[in-house]
Coordinates of C-alpha atoms in Angstrom, one line a residue:
X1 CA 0.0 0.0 0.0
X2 CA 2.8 2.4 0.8
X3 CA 4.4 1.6 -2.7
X4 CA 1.2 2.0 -4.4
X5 CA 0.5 5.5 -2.7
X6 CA 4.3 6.8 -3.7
X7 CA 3.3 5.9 -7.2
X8 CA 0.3 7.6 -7.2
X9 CA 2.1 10.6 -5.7
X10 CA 4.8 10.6 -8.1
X11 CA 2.0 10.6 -11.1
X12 CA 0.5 13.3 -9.8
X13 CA 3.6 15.5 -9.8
X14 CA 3.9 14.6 -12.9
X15 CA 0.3 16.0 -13.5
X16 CA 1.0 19.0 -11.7
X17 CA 4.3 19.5 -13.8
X18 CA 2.1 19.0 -17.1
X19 CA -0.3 21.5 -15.9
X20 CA 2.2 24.2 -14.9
X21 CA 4.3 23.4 -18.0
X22 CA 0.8 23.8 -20.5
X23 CA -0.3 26.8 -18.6
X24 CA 3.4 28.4 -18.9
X25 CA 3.0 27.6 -22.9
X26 CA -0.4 28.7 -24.0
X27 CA 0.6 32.0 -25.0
X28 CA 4.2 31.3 -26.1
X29 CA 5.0 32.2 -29.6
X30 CA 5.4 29.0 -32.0
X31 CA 8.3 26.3 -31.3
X32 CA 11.1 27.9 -33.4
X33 CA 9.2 30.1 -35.3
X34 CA 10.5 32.4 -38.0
X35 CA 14.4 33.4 -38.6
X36 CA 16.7 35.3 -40.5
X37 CA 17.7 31.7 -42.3
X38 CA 17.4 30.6 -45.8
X39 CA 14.2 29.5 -46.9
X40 CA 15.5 26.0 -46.9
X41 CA 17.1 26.1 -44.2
X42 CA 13.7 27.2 -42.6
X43 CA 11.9 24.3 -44.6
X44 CA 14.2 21.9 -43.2
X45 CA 13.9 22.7 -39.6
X46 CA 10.0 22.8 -39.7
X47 CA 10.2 19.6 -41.3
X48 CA 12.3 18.0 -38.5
X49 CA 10.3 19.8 -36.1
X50 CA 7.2 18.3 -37.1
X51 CA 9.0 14.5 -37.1
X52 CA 9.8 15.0 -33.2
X53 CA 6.1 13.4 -32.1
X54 CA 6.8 10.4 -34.1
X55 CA 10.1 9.6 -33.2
X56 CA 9.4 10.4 -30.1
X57 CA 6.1 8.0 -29.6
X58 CA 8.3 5.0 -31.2
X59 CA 11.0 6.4 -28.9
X60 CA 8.5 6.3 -25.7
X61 CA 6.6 3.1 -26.9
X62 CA 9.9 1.3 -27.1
X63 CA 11.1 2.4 -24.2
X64 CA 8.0 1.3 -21.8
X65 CA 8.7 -2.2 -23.5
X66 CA 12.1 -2.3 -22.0
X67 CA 11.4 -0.6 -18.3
X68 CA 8.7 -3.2 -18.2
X69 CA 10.4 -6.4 -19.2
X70 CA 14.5 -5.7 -19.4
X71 CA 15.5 -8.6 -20.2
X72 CA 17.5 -7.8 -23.5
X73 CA 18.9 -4.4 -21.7
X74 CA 22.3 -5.1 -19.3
X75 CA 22.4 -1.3 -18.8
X76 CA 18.7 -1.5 -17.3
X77 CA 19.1 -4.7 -15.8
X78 CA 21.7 -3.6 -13.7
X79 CA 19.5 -0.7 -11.9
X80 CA 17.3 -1.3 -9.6
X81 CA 13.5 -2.8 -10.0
X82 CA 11.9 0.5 -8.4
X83 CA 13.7 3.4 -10.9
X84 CA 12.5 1.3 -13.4
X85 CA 9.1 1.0 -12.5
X86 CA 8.9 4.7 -11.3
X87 CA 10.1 5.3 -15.3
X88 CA 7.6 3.0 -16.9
X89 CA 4.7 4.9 -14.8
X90 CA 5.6 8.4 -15.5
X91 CA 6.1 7.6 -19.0
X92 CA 3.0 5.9 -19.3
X93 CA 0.8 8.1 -18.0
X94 CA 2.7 11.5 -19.4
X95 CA 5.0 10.4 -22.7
X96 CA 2.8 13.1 -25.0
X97 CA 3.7 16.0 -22.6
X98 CA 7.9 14.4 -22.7
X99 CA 7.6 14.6 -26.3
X100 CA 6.5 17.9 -26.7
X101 CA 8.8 19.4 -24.6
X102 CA 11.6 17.8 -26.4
X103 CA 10.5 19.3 -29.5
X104 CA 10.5 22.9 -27.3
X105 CA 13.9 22.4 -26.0
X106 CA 15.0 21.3 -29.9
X107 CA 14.0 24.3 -31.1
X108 CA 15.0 26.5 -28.6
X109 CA 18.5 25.6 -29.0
X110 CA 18.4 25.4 -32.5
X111 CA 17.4 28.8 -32.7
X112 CA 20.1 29.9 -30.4
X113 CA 22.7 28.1 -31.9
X114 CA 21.6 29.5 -35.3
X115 CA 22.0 33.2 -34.4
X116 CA 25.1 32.9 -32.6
X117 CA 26.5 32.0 -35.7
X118 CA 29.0 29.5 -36.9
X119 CA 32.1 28.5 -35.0
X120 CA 35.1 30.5 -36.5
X121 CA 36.8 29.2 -39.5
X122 CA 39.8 28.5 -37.6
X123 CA 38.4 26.2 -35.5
X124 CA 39.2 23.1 -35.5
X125 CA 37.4 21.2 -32.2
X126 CA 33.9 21.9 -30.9
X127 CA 33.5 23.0 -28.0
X128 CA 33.9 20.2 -25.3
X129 CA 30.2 18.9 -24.2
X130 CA 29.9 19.1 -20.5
X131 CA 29.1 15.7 -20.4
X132 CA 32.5 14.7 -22.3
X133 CA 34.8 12.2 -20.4
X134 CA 37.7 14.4 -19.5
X135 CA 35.0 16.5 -18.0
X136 CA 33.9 14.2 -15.2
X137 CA 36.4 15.3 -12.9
X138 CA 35.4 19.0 -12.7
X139 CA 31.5 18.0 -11.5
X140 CA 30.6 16.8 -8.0
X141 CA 28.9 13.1 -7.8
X142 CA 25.6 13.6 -8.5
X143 CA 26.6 15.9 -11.8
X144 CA 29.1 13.4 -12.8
X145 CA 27.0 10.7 -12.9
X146 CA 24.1 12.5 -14.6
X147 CA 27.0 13.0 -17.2
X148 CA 27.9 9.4 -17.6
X149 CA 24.2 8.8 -18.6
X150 CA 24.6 11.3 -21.1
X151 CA 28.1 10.3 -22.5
X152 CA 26.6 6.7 -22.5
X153 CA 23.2 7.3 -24.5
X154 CA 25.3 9.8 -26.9
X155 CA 27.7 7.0 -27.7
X156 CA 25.0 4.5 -28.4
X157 CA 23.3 7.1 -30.4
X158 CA 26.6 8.3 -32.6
X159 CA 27.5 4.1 -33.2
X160 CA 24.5 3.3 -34.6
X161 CA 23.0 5.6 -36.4
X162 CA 26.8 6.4 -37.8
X163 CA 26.2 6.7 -41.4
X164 CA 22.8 8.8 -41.0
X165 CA 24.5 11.1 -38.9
X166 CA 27.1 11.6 -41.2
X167 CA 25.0 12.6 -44.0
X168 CA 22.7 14.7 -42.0
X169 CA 26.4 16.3 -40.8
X170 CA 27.3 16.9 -44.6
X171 CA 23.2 18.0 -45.5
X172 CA 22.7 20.7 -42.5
X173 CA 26.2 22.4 -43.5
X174 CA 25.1 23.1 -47.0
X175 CA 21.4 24.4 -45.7
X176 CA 23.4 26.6 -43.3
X177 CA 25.7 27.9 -45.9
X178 CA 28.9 26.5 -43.9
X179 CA 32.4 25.8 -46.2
X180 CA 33.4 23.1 -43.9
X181 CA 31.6 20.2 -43.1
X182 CA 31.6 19.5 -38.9
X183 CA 30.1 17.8 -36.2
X184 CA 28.5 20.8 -35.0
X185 CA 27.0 21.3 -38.3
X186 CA 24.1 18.5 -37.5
X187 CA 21.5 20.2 -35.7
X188 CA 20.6 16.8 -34.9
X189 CA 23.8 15.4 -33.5
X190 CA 23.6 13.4 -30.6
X191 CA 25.3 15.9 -27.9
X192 CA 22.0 18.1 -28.5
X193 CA 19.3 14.8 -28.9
X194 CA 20.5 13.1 -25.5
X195 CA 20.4 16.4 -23.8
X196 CA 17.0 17.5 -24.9
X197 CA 15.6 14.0 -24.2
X198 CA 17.2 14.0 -21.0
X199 CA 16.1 17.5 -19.9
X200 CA 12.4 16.7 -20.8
X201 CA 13.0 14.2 -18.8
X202 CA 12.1 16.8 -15.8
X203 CA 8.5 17.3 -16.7
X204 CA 7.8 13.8 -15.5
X205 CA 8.1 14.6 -12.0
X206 CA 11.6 11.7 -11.7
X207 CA 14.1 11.7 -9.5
X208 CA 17.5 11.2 -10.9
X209 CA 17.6 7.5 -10.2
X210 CA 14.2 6.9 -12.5
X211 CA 15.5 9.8 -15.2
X212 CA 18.8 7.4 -15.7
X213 CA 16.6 4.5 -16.2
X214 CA 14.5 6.1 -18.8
X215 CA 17.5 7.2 -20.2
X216 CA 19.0 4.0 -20.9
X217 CA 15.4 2.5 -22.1
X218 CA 15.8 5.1 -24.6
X219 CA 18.8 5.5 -26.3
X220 CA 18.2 2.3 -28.7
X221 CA 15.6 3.6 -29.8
X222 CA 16.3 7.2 -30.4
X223 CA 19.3 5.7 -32.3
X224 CA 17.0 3.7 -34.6
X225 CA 14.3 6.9 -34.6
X226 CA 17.7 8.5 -36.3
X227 CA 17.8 5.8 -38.8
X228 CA 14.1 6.1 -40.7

């Protein structure tokens, strides 16, 4: 009984949170909305926008498969049975509101990457992501960890959906007008997926031990999401 009531607690945070989040958003202005950007450029990143519920329902769908029955997952297998659960009843109950909010965080930073401009020509190395390995020892323990979940789901990501990314890499540079081709080029690299997967993460009301968990349930999939 006291499991069952801190269940029901935690899904109604998570209500709460999708209430406060939809009532924060009503009058905001569209997700990305209009820039000073090519017309193709504009094209293309309403067209990925508009993919972000679909990906993100396989995404959610495949992920409650593997919170509830982790059997082919050694990375969830290894957690314990109650941040999995926690996962797979947020998620349930709230994966339309996650979604979305990916999508909001996507083009947020899009649009803010976009009119800081590109890196300088003489550049050779992107900035190092926070969650990067030779950063780990600059964080206290609960940051570093949170990093390690991100480094591990970016990895996944960046393996298998190698060749994609690579043309997506090679696409979003031309659209953007850039001479050389970079990582940072990909608007949809994995450094800025995993992040805004795992910040949406926060609308479901998780603690960090549940957010890891639904991390690792969804990193195959986003990987394969990539793919189509």
């Amino acid at each position: 009984a006291g499991r069952l009531g801190s269940a029901q607690n935690r899904v109604s945070k998570g209500r709460r949170n999708a209430a406060l989040f939809h009532a924060r958003s009503a009058n905001a202005p569209g997700i990305i909305g209009r820039m000073d950007v090519s017309p193709l450029l504009q094209r293309y990143l309403d067209s990925c926008l508009a993919e972000v519920p679909r990906w993100m329902s396989r995404v959610a769908n495949e992920a409650l498969q593997a919170l509830h029955a982790p059997t082919t997952r050694s990375a969830l297998r290894e957690l314990p049975a109650r941040p999995r659960d926690d996962a797979e009843l947020a998620l349930r109950h709230n994966h339309p509101l996650w979604a979305r909010r990916v999508g909001e965080l996507l083009g947020s930073r899009w649009r803010s990457e976009i009119q800081a401009g590109a890196p300088d020509a003489g550049a050779t190395l992107s900035p190092r992501p926070a969650w990067s390995a030779e950063a780990l020892t600059l964080v206290d323990e609960a940051e570093a960890e949170e990093n390690i979940e991100l480094l591990r789901a970016v990895q996944l990501v960046d393996h298998a959906a190698e060749h994609e990314l690579h043309e997506l890499q090679s696409r979003t540079a031309t659209l953007r007008g850039q001479d050389t081709v970079r990582a940072t080029s990909n608007l949809l690299r994995p450094e800025l997926l995993v992040r805004a997967v795992w910040d949406a993460s926060e609308v479901l009301g998780l603690g960090a031990p549940a957010r890891k968990a639904l991390m690792r349930a969804s990193g195959e999939p986003l990987a394969q999401a990539l793919k189509q």
